Amino acid sequence: MSFQAEKQRVRKFTEELDQAPFNELQQVFSKHCSGEHRVCLSFPWREITKTAEYIDEFWVPFKTAFTALQRREDIFFAGRNQVGSTNWCVSMGHFMGLFDQSWLNIPATRKLTLIRYAEFHEVMEDKVTRSGIFIDLIGVMRQAGFDPLPGETGYHFVYPGPQTHDGVLLSEQDPAESARTAELVARMVADLDVLNHSGDDRCSPDLLAQTWHDDMVWYGPAGIGASYTIPRYQEQHQYPFREGLKNKVFNGHVARIAEGHYAGFFGWPNLKNTAAGFLNMPDNEIHAEMQVVDIYRRQGNKLAENWVIIDLPYWLHQQGVDVFDGIRGRT
């Protein structure tokens, strides 16, 4: 099955959206999106069902804050939704611009800033009908000199794209390779769900090694950070995450697709859980939703790289913690 038409539609949409002045944004959406286009956005925006609101609440402030804004895409692919019946495209990388005006109460620095993003776009009848947009806001705050989540267990930095430099899939891919990637990711997700039901929060590295390379790289969100190799990933993320959360429930995904050696998914929400020390949150009984994006690169028969965005501001917001509080007090 070819996804070239969907790729062309989404690339034209994002290229024109990135370049359009404010007074042409509505025209871009009308040209490329259905009249019922719905957007799921990271906190603090959440769900938007009207294009005018999406433009006014997200795109105008974003384009106003960052001068000379450009998209620096590391990964782009498309595929059939494995948990639905429609086709989706994925784009992941960084927006880059000069932070010239404050944004979401984050004070401008007038310096080059990289805004990490992941986007999912559903395409039906040659129109974008639904989108999931995720931004690592904690990473932007850190570049502006604020750190609402100190003490991360990994290490956050400006993450690179794939080691193989082949993540932008503009041409058709071998369906057999896409199927291998999809099957591997599905097996890995099933293994983790078994852990949720088992209550085993310190699984053996042998379990991960069934689907991951020993020298895997996990690029986590700011506030958690990145880890390298299975042992360090378990030490610096998996164990703190699993032991710091209880009542873990996997809710499934809105979209999960694979093409070639790449795959990705997002949920709304993927998970529900209760704090038990994660991010220094004390034990409580708040069953909070967690939105997560995962993008994977398969190498051979195992996963080699994983880029992750977790909507940590929203997870904390549900527990009464506002990551913007410290910024408001200093501006």
Tab-separated table of N, CA, C and O in Angstrom, residues 47-168:
chain	number	residue	atom	x	y	z
A	47	GLU	N	-7.356	20.071	23.717
A	47	GLU	CA	-8.063	19.757	22.480
A	47	GLU	C	-8.731	21.004	21.888
A	47	GLU	O	-9.395	21.760	22.590
A	48	ILE	N	-8.538	21.178	20.569
A	48	ILE	CA	-9.115	22.322	19.863
A	48	ILE	C	-9.857	21.791	18.641
A	48	ILE	O	-9.311	21.014	17.857
A	49	THR	N	-11.096	22.205	18.485
A	49	THR	CA	-11.923	21.709	17.384
A	49	THR	C	-12.239	22.772	16.341
A	49	THR	O	-12.852	22.464	15.325
A	50	LYS	N	-11.811	24.014	16.573
A	50	LYS	CA	-12.081	25.088	15.626
A	50	LYS	C	-10.767	25.677	15.139
A	50	LYS	O	-9.905	26.059	15.942
A	51	THR	N	-10.628	25.768	13.823
A	51	THR	CA	-9.375	26.250	13.239
A	51	THR	C	-9.025	27.647	13.717
A	51	THR	O	-7.850	27.938	14.006
A	52	ALA	N	-10.005	28.523	13.807
A	52	ALA	CA	-9.721	29.907	14.237
A	52	ALA	C	-9.102	29.923	15.626
A	52	ALA	O	-8.184	30.712	15.910
A	53	GLU	N	-9.587	29.050	16.513
A	53	GLU	CA	-9.028	28.988	17.864
A	53	GLU	C	-7.599	28.438	17.832
A	53	GLU	O	-6.720	28.921	18.557
A	54	TYR	N	-7.377	27.446	16.999
A	54	TYR	CA	-6.035	26.868	16.875
A	54	TYR	C	-5.046	27.936	16.407
A	54	TYR	O	-3.932	28.062	16.936
A	55	ILE	N	-5.451	28.717	15.429
A	55	ILE	CA	-4.586	29.784	14.923
A	55	ILE	C	-4.328	30.834	15.999
A	55	ILE	O	-3.177	31.222	16.259
A	56	ASP	N	-5.392	31.294	16.658
A	56	ASP	CA	-5.263	32.384	17.633
A	56	ASP	C	-4.546	31.956	18.909
A	56	ASP	O	-3.788	32.741	19.497
A	57	GLU	N	-4.789	30.706	19.337
A	57	GLU	CA	-4.246	30.276	20.621
A	57	GLU	C	-2.855	29.665	20.511
A	57	GLU	O	-2.081	29.710	21.468
A	58	PHE	N	-2.540	29.095	19.346
A	58	PHE	CA	-1.220	28.472	19.212
A	58	PHE	C	-0.340	29.156	18.174
A	58	PHE	O	0.740	29.648	18.496
A	59	TRP	N	-0.769	29.176	16.922
A	59	TRP	CA	0.136	29.589	15.860
A	59	TRP	C	0.515	31.062	15.898
A	59	TRP	O	1.688	31.416	15.690
A	60	VAL	N	-0.420	31.948	16.158
A	60	VAL	CA	-0.058	33.373	16.202
A	60	VAL	C	0.903	33.675	17.348
A	60	VAL	O	1.947	34.302	17.136
A	61	PRO	N	0.635	33.227	18.597
A	61	PRO	CA	1.618	33.464	19.658
A	61	PRO	C	2.970	32.798	19.380
A	61	PRO	O	4.026	33.365	19.684
A	62	PHE	N	2.953	31.598	18.800
A	62	PHE	CA	4.187	30.872	18.516
A	62	PHE	C	5.029	31.615	17.488
A	62	PHE	O	6.237	31.851	17.673
A	63	LYS	N	4.404	32.016	16.379
A	63	LYS	CA	5.127	32.735	15.334
A	63	LYS	C	5.533	34.137	15.775
A	63	LYS	O	6.528	34.685	15.283
A	64	THR	N	4.782	34.712	16.706
A	64	THR	CA	5.140	36.033	17.236
A	64	THR	C	6.365	35.941	18.137
A	64	THR	O	7.254	36.801	18.100
A	65	ALA	N	6.420	34.907	18.953
A	65	ALA	CA	7.500	34.771	19.934
A	65	ALA	C	8.833	34.444	19.276
A	65	ALA	O	9.882	34.940	19.716
A	66	PHE	N	8.811	33.607	18.218
A	66	PHE	CA	10.058	33.121	17.639
A	66	PHE	C	10.248	33.686	16.230
A	66	PHE	O	9.536	33.313	15.293
A	67	THR	N	11.211	34.575	16.105
A	67	THR	CA	11.525	35.201	14.826
A	67	THR	C	12.318	34.234	13.945
A	67	THR	O	13.110	33.442	14.439
A	68	ALA	N	12.110	34.345	12.624
A	68	ALA	CA	12.830	33.512	11.649
A	68	ALA	C	12.651	32.028	11.955
A	68	ALA	O	13.590	31.237	11.858
A	69	LEU	N	11.432	31.665	12.283
A	69	LEU	CA	11.129	30.292	12.685
A	69	LEU	C	11.286	29.336	11.507
A	69	LEU	O	10.829	29.605	10.405
A	70	GLN	N	11.955	28.217	11.742
A	70	GLN	CA	12.077	27.178	10.718
A	70	GLN	C	11.938	25.805	11.343
A	70	GLN	O	12.240	25.597	12.510
A	71	ARG	N	11.460	24.880	10.529
A	71	ARG	CA	11.291	23.490	10.948
A	71	ARG	C	12.545	22.711	10.540
A	71	ARG	O	12.951	22.723	9.378
A	72	ARG	N	13.142	22.030	11.507
A	72	ARG	CA	14.315	21.187	11.236
A	72	ARG	C	13.904	19.735	11.523
A	72	ARG	O	13.988	19.267	12.656
A	73	GLU	N	13.469	19.087	10.478
A	73	GLU	CA	12.840	17.780	10.587
A	73	GLU	C	13.887	16.667	10.548
A	73	GLU	O	14.745	16.628	9.673
A	74	ASP	N	13.811	15.750	11.513
A	74	ASP	CA	14.720	14.607	11.557
A	74	ASP	C	14.073	13.322	11.080
A	74	ASP	O	14.768	12.436	10.559
A	75	ILE	N	12.761	13.202	11.276
A	75	ILE	CA	12.050	11.975	10.923
A	75	ILE	C	10.719	12.341	10.273
A	75	ILE	O	10.021	13.244	10.732
A	76	PHE	N	10.383	11.648	9.193
A	76	PHE	CA	9.092	11.818	8.532
A	76	PHE	C	8.730	10.493	7.868
A	76	PHE	O	9.525	9.939	7.101
A	77	PHE	N	7.554	9.978	8.172
A	77	PHE	CA	7.100	8.734	7.548
A	77	PHE	C	5.587	8.666	7.637
A	77	PHE	O	4.938	9.511	8.260
A	78	ALA	N	5.005	7.657	7.002
A	78	ALA	CA	3.549	7.504	6.973
A	78	ALA	C	3.200	6.029	7.062
A	78	ALA	O	4.046	5.153	6.873
A	79	GLY	N	1.925	5.756	7.343
A	79	GLY	CA	1.505	4.370	7.416
A	79	GLY	C	0.039	4.229	7.772
A	79	GLY	O	-0.640	5.211	8.094
A	80	ARG	N	-0.412	2.989	7.728
A	80	ARG	CA	-1.788	2.647	8.094
A	80	ARG	C	-1.873	2.512	9.602
A	80	ARG	O	-1.025	1.844	10.226
A	81	ASN	N	-2.870	3.118	10.198
A	81	ASN	CA	-3.043	3.031	11.642
A	81	ASN	C	-3.353	1.595	12.037
A	81	ASN	O	-4.336	1.006	11.583
A	82	GLN	N	-2.514	1.032	12.885
A	82	GLN	CA	-2.692	-0.359	13.311
A	82	GLN	C	-3.787	-0.527	14.355
A	82	GLN	O	-4.165	-1.663	14.677
A	83	VAL	N	-4.275	0.576	14.906
A	83	VAL	CA	-5.369	0.508	15.876
A	83	VAL	C	-6.599	1.237	15.337
A	83	VAL	O	-7.478	1.645	16.088
A	84	GLY	N	-6.660	1.419	14.033
A	84	GLY	CA	-7.785	2.086	13.396
A	84	GLY	C	-7.829	1.681	11.934
A	84	GLY	O	-7.371	0.619	11.553
A	85	SER	N	-8.362	2.546	11.104
A	85	SER	CA	-8.508	2.184	9.687
A	85	SER	C	-8.189	3.350	8.766
A	85	SER	O	-8.694	3.419	7.652
A	86	THR	N	-7.349	4.279	9.224
A	86	THR	CA	-6.999	5.437	8.412
A	86	THR	C	-5.488	5.542	8.299
A	86	THR	O	-4.738	4.863	8.994
A	87	ASN	N	-5.027	6.431	7.430
A	87	ASN	CA	-3.604	6.637	7.197
A	87	ASN	C	-3.126	7.897	7.905
A	87	ASN	O	-3.837	8.908	7.940
A	88	TRP	N	-1.908	7.822	8.442
A	88	TRP	CA	-1.327	8.936	9.202
A	88	TRP	C	0.085	9.218	8.727
A	88	TRP	O	0.771	8.322	8.220
A	89	CYS	N	0.518	10.470	8.914
A	89	CYS	CA	1.907	10.865	8.704
A	89	CYS	C	2.482	11.355	10.031
A	89	CYS	O	1.761	11.924	10.859
A	90	VAL	N	3.778	11.134	10.211
A	90	VAL	CA	4.485	11.560	11.417
A	90	VAL	C	5.644	12.459	11.030
A	90	VAL	O	6.381	12.156	10.080
A	91	SER	N	5.799	13.555	11.754
A	91	SER	CA	6.953	14.434	11.594
A	91	SER	C	7.545	14.683	12.973
A	91	SER	O	6.809	14.930	13.933
A	92	MET	N	8.880	14.606	13.077
A	92	MET	CA	9.531	14.830	14.367
A	92	MET	C	10.857	15.555	14.161
A	92	MET	O	11.573	15.289	13.200
A	93	GLY	N	11.158	16.470	15.063
A	93	GLY	CA	12.425	17.193	15.008
A	93	GLY	C	12.379	18.381	15.946
A	93	GLY	O	11.900	18.281	17.078
A	94	HIS	N	12.875	19.518	15.465
A	94	HIS	CA	12.873	20.750	16.247
A	94	HIS	C	12.407	21.918	15.381
A	94	HIS	O	12.726	21.982	14.191
A	95	PHE	N	11.672	22.834	15.978
A	95	PHE	CA	11.533	24.159	15.412
A	95	PHE	C	12.706	24.981	15.938
A	95	PHE	O	13.138	24.802	17.084
A	96	MET	N	13.211	25.876	15.117
A	96	MET	CA	14.317	26.725	15.539
A	96	MET	C	13.989	28.170	15.229
A	96	MET	O	13.461	28.485	14.161
A	97	GLY	N	14.248	29.052	16.185
A	97	GLY	CA	13.995	30.466	15.962
A	97	GLY	C	14.694	31.311	16.998
A	97	GLY	O	15.318	30.802	17.942
A	98	LEU	N	14.604	32.611	16.818
A	98	LEU	CA	15.132	33.564	17.779
A	98	LEU	C	14.015	33.905	18.757
A	98	LEU	O	12.957	34.400	18.357
A	99	PHE	N	14.241	33.654	20.033
A	99	PHE	CA	13.209	33.829	21.061
A	99	PHE	C	13.121	35.321	21.412
A	99	PHE	O	13.717	35.783	22.364
A	100	ASP	N	12.320	36.068	20.627
A	100	ASP	CA	12.310	37.529	20.706
A	100	ASP	C	11.165	38.112	21.519
A	100	ASP	O	11.226	39.277	21.921
A	101	GLN	N	10.104	37.340	21.755
A	101	GLN	CA	9.002	37.821	22.597
A	101	GLN	C	8.561	36.689	23.516
A	101	GLN	O	8.661	35.516	23.151
A	102	SER	N	8.076	37.024	24.693
A	102	SER	CA	7.703	36.008	25.679
A	102	SER	C	6.624	35.093	25.115
A	102	SER	O	5.814	35.492	24.277
A	103	TRP	N	6.631	33.870	25.609
A	103	TRP	CA	5.708	32.826	25.135
A	103	TRP	C	5.297	31.992	26.332
A	103	TRP	O	6.150	31.472	27.062
A	104	LEU	N	3.996	31.907	26.582
A	104	LEU	CA	3.466	31.131	27.709
A	104	LEU	C	4.115	31.563	29.033
A	104	LEU	O	4.431	30.732	29.890
A	105	ASN	N	4.322	32.849	29.174
A	105	ASN	CA	4.962	33.440	30.362
A	105	ASN	C	6.459	33.146	30.451
A	105	ASN	O	7.109	33.564	31.419
A	106	ILE	N	7.015	32.429	29.493
A	106	ILE	CA	8.464	32.214	29.462
A	106	ILE	C	9.100	33.469	28.858
A	106	ILE	O	8.773	33.837	27.726
A	107	PRO	N	9.967	34.150	29.589
A	107	PRO	CA	10.516	35.410	29.074
A	107	PRO	C	11.447	35.194	27.891
A	107	PRO	O	12.188	34.203	27.825
A	108	ALA	N	11.393	36.120	26.948
A	108	ALA	CA	12.241	36.040	25.763
A	108	ALA	C	13.711	36.152	26.136
A	108	ALA	O	14.080	36.853	27.081
A	109	THR	N	14.551	35.464	25.373
A	109	THR	CA	15.998	35.506	25.592
A	109	THR	C	16.734	36.248	24.478
A	109	THR	O	17.895	36.587	24.631
A	110	ARG	N	16.060	36.454	23.340
A	110	ARG	CA	16.664	37.007	22.127
A	110	ARG	C	17.767	36.105	21.592
A	110	ARG	O	18.599	36.527	20.798
A	111	LYS	N	17.770	34.854	22.015
A	111	LYS	CA	18.774	33.898	21.580
A	111	LYS	C	18.133	32.776	20.767
A	111	LYS	O	16.934	32.523	20.866
A	112	LEU	N	18.975	32.114	19.983
A	112	LEU	CA	18.514	30.958	19.227
A	112	LEU	C	17.964	29.912	20.194
A	112	LEU	O	18.589	29.608	21.211
A	113	THR	N	16.775	29.387	19.866
A	113	THR	CA	16.113	28.392	20.718
A	113	THR	C	15.606	27.255	19.850
A	113	THR	O	15.087	27.472	18.751
A	114	LEU	N	15.739	26.039	20.351
A	114	LEU	CA	15.247	24.854	19.654
A	114	LEU	C	14.061	24.297	20.422
A	114	LEU	O	14.158	24.046	21.627
A	115	ILE	N	12.938	24.130	19.728
A	115	ILE	CA	11.691	23.670	20.334
A	115	ILE	C	11.412	22.274	19.793
A	115	ILE	O	11.067	22.101	18.620
A	116	ARG	N	11.566	21.281	20.646
A	116	ARG	CA	11.394	19.891	20.222
A	116	ARG	C	9.915	19.581	20.009
A	116	ARG	O	9.081	19.907	20.856
A	117	TYR	N	9.600	18.921	18.893
A	117	TYR	CA	8.197	18.646	18.572
A	117	TYR	C	8.042	17.244	17.988
A	117	TYR	O	8.974	16.634	17.474
A	118	ALA	N	6.811	16.750	18.045
A	118	ALA	CA	6.389	15.557	17.303
A	118	ALA	C	4.959	15.795	16.847
A	118	ALA	O	4.126	16.271	17.636
A	119	GLU	N	4.675	15.499	15.582
A	119	GLU	CA	3.341	15.721	15.016
A	119	GLU	C	2.827	14.443	14.354
A	119	GLU	O	3.583	13.733	13.686
A	120	PHE	N	1.544	14.203	14.525
A	120	PHE	CA	0.843	13.120	13.843
A	120	PHE	C	-0.332	13.734	13.092
A	120	PHE	O	-1.095	14.519	13.669
A	121	HIS	N	-0.487	13.389	11.815
A	121	HIS	CA	-1.578	13.941	11.012
A	121	HIS	C	-2.328	12.815	10.309
A	121	HIS	O	-1.743	12.050	9.532
A	122	GLU	N	-3.611	12.723	10.583
A	122	GLU	CA	-4.476	11.771	9.890
A	122	GLU	C	-4.932	12.391	8.576
A	122	GLU	O	-5.312	13.575	8.529
A	123	VAL	N	-4.903	11.600	7.502
A	123	VAL	CA	-5.323	12.084	6.183
A	123	VAL	C	-6.422	11.182	5.648
A	123	VAL	O	-6.255	9.957	5.555
A	124	MET	N	-7.545	11.806	5.300
A	124	MET	CA	-8.664	11.084	4.701
A	124	MET	C	-9.181	11.902	3.526
A	124	MET	O	-9.367	13.121	3.637
A	125	GLU	N	-9.386	11.234	2.384
A	125	GLU	CA	-9.889	11.895	1.170
A	125	GLU	C	-9.067	13.135	0.841
A	125	GLU	O	-9.594	14.201	0.507
A	126	ASP	N	-7.746	12.981	0.975
A	126	ASP	CA	-6.758	14.010	0.621
A	126	ASP	C	-6.882	15.278	1.462
A	126	ASP	O	-6.495	16.366	1.019
A	127	LYS	N	-7.388	15.135	2.683
A	127	LYS	CA	-7.439	16.266	3.611
A	127	LYS	C	-6.944	15.818	4.985
A	127	LYS	O	-7.175	14.666	5.399
A	128	VAL	N	-6.282	16.713	5.699
A	128	VAL	CA	-5.878	16.435	7.074
A	128	VAL	C	-7.113	16.568	7.956
A	128	VAL	O	-7.753	17.628	7.976
A	129	THR	N	-7.467	15.503	8.653
A	129	THR	CA	-8.706	15.494	9.425
A	129	THR	C	-8.483	15.565	10.935
A	129	THR	O	-9.352	15.994	11.683
A	130	ARG	N	-7.309	15.100	11.379
A	130	ARG	CA	-7.026	15.074	12.812
A	130	ARG	C	-5.522	15.179	13.010
A	130	ARG	O	-4.753	14.616	12.227
A	131	SER	N	-5.094	15.877	14.070
A	131	SER	CA	-3.673	16.037	14.335
A	131	SER	C	-3.389	15.881	15.822
A	131	SER	O	-4.206	16.242	16.661
A	132	GLY	N	-2.221	15.335	16.112
A	132	GLY	CA	-1.696	15.316	17.472
A	132	GLY	C	-0.383	16.065	17.476
A	132	GLY	O	0.542	15.699	16.737
A	133	ILE	N	-0.272	17.129	18.268
A	133	ILE	CA	0.901	18.005	18.282
A	133	ILE	C	1.475	18.017	19.695
A	133	ILE	O	0.785	18.401	20.647
A	134	PHE	N	2.730	17.615	19.812
A	134	PHE	CA	3.381	17.541	21.118
A	134	PHE	C	4.665	18.362	21.110
A	134	PHE	O	5.461	18.268	20.170
A	135	ILE	N	4.857	19.165	22.166
A	135	ILE	CA	6.032	20.025	22.295
A	135	ILE	C	6.634	19.831	23.673
A	135	ILE	O	5.906	19.753	24.673
A	136	ASP	N	7.942	19.747	23.732
A	136	ASP	CA	8.635	19.587	25.008
A	136	ASP	C	8.860	20.969	25.622
A	136	ASP	O	9.914	21.591	25.462
A	137	LEU	N	7.853	21.445	26.348
A	137	LEU	CA	7.915	22.794	26.920
A	137	LEU	C	8.980	22.925	28.000
A	137	LEU	O	9.574	23.990	28.163
A	138	ILE	N	9.225	21.854	28.741
A	138	ILE	CA	10.253	21.921	29.776
A	138	ILE	C	11.609	22.218	29.138
A	138	ILE	O	12.422	22.971	29.680
A	139	GLY	N	11.854	21.655	27.960
A	139	GLY	CA	13.092	21.924	27.247
A	139	GLY	C	13.227	23.377	26.842
A	139	GLY	O	14.331	23.937	26.872
A	140	VAL	N	12.111	24.018	26.458
A	140	VAL	CA	12.142	25.440	26.122
A	140	VAL	C	12.430	26.266	27.377
A	140	VAL	O	13.231	27.210	27.346
A	141	MET	N	11.787	25.914	28.483
A	141	MET	CA	12.017	26.631	29.737
A	141	MET	C	13.489	26.569	30.140
A	141	MET	O	14.066	27.572	30.587
A	142	ARG	N	14.088	25.424	29.980
A	142	ARG	CA	15.499	25.273	30.372
A	142	ARG	C	16.400	26.161	29.535
A	142	ARG	O	17.368	26.740	30.042
A	143	GLN	N	16.103	26.268	28.242
A	143	GLN	CA	16.920	27.128	27.391
A	143	GLN	C	16.767	28.593	27.771
A	143	GLN	O	17.649	29.415	27.483
A	144	ALA	N	15.650	28.934	28.428
A	144	ALA	CA	15.423	30.305	28.887
A	144	ALA	C	15.936	30.530	30.307
A	144	ALA	O	15.760	31.618	30.867
A	145	GLY	N	16.543	29.511	30.909
A	145	GLY	CA	17.143	29.676	32.231
A	145	GLY	C	16.285	29.238	33.389
A	145	GLY	O	16.615	29.533	34.549
A	146	PHE	N	15.201	28.511	33.135
A	146	PHE	CA	14.311	28.041	34.194
A	146	PHE	C	14.305	26.512	34.197
A	146	PHE	O	14.314	25.880	33.145
A	147	ASP	N	14.265	25.931	35.379
A	147	ASP	CA	14.273	24.470	35.488
A	147	ASP	C	13.231	24.030	36.506
A	147	ASP	O	13.529	23.869	37.682
A	148	PRO	N	11.979	23.841	36.054
A	148	PRO	CA	10.926	23.449	36.991
A	148	PRO	C	11.030	22.011	37.467
A	148	PRO	O	10.348	21.636	38.422
A	149	LEU	N	11.866	21.202	36.805
A	149	LEU	CA	11.999	19.783	37.177
A	149	LEU	C	13.478	19.425	37.331
A	149	LEU	O	14.061	18.707	36.507
A	150	PRO	N	14.118	19.915	38.383
A	150	PRO	CA	15.534	19.597	38.588
A	150	PRO	C	15.711	18.144	39.040
A	150	PRO	O	14.771	17.496	39.472
A	151	GLY	N	16.931	17.679	38.937
A	151	GLY	CA	17.218	16.333	39.428
A	151	GLY	C	16.807	15.222	38.501
A	151	GLY	O	16.467	14.120	38.953
A	152	GLU	N	16.852	15.465	37.174
A	152	GLU	CA	16.454	14.408	36.258
A	152	GLU	C	17.414	13.220	36.366
A	152	GLU	O	18.607	13.377	36.635
A	153	THR	N	16.883	12.027	36.141
A	153	THR	CA	17.659	10.797	36.316
A	153	THR	C	18.543	10.486	35.113
A	153	THR	O	19.550	9.781	35.247
A	154	GLY	N	18.180	10.978	33.934
A	154	GLY	CA	19.005	10.854	32.741
A	154	GLY	C	19.708	12.172	32.476
A	154	GLY	O	20.042	12.918	33.407
A	155	TYR	N	19.915	12.474	31.192
A	155	TYR	CA	20.568	13.742	30.836
A	155	TYR	C	19.894	14.309	29.603
A	155	TYR	O	19.870	13.677	28.535
A	156	HIS	N	19.350	15.535	29.735
A	156	HIS	CA	18.658	16.168	28.617
A	156	HIS	C	19.597	17.105	27.879
A	156	HIS	O	20.359	17.858	28.492
A	157	PHE	N	19.534	17.082	26.550
A	157	PHE	CA	20.297	17.986	25.694
A	157	PHE	C	19.527	18.126	24.391
A	157	PHE	O	18.402	17.624	24.282
A	158	VAL	N	20.067	18.838	23.427
A	158	VAL	CA	19.409	18.928	22.127
A	158	VAL	C	19.667	17.611	21.400
A	158	VAL	O	20.787	17.324	20.977
A	159	TYR	N	18.630	16.811	21.283
A	159	TYR	CA	18.789	15.444	20.793
A	159	TYR	C	19.018	15.399	19.278
A	159	TYR	O	18.382	16.132	18.516
A	160	PRO	N	19.880	14.492	18.837
A	160	PRO	CA	20.102	14.322	17.398
A	160	PRO	C	18.998	13.491	16.761
A	160	PRO	O	18.196	12.855	17.440
A	161	GLY	N	18.988	13.509	15.444
A	161	GLY	CA	18.115	12.603	14.701
A	161	GLY	C	18.740	11.216	14.648
A	161	GLY	O	19.674	10.910	15.409
A	162	PRO	N	18.257	10.358	13.759
A	162	PRO	CA	18.751	8.982	13.699
A	162	PRO	C	20.249	8.902	13.414
A	162	PRO	O	20.792	9.693	12.638
A	163	GLN	N	20.892	7.920	14.029
A	163	GLN	CA	22.309	7.689	13.788
A	163	GLN	C	22.584	7.425	12.310
A	163	GLN	O	23.640	7.781	11.781
A	164	THR	N	21.615	6.830	11.628
A	164	THR	CA	21.760	6.460	10.225
A	164	THR	C	21.435	7.606	9.258
A	164	THR	O	21.621	7.447	8.048
A	165	HIS	N	20.929	8.718	9.757
A	165	HIS	CA	20.617	9.899	8.929
A	165	HIS	C	19.684	9.556	7.764
A	165	HIS	O	19.824	10.101	6.669
A	166	ASP	N	18.729	8.681	8.012
A	166	ASP	CA	17.825	8.251	6.934
A	166	ASP	C	16.364	8.316	7.378
A	166	ASP	O	15.538	7.543	6.893
A	167	GLY	N	16.056	9.233	8.279
A	167	GLY	CA	14.739	9.234	8.895
A	167	GLY	C	13.638	9.920	8.115
A	167	GLY	O	12.464	9.773	8.458
A	168	VAL	N	13.964	10.693	7.084
A	168	VAL	CA	12.942	11.391	6.293
A	168	VAL	C	12.619	10.517	5.080
A	168	VAL	O	13.367	10.470	4.098
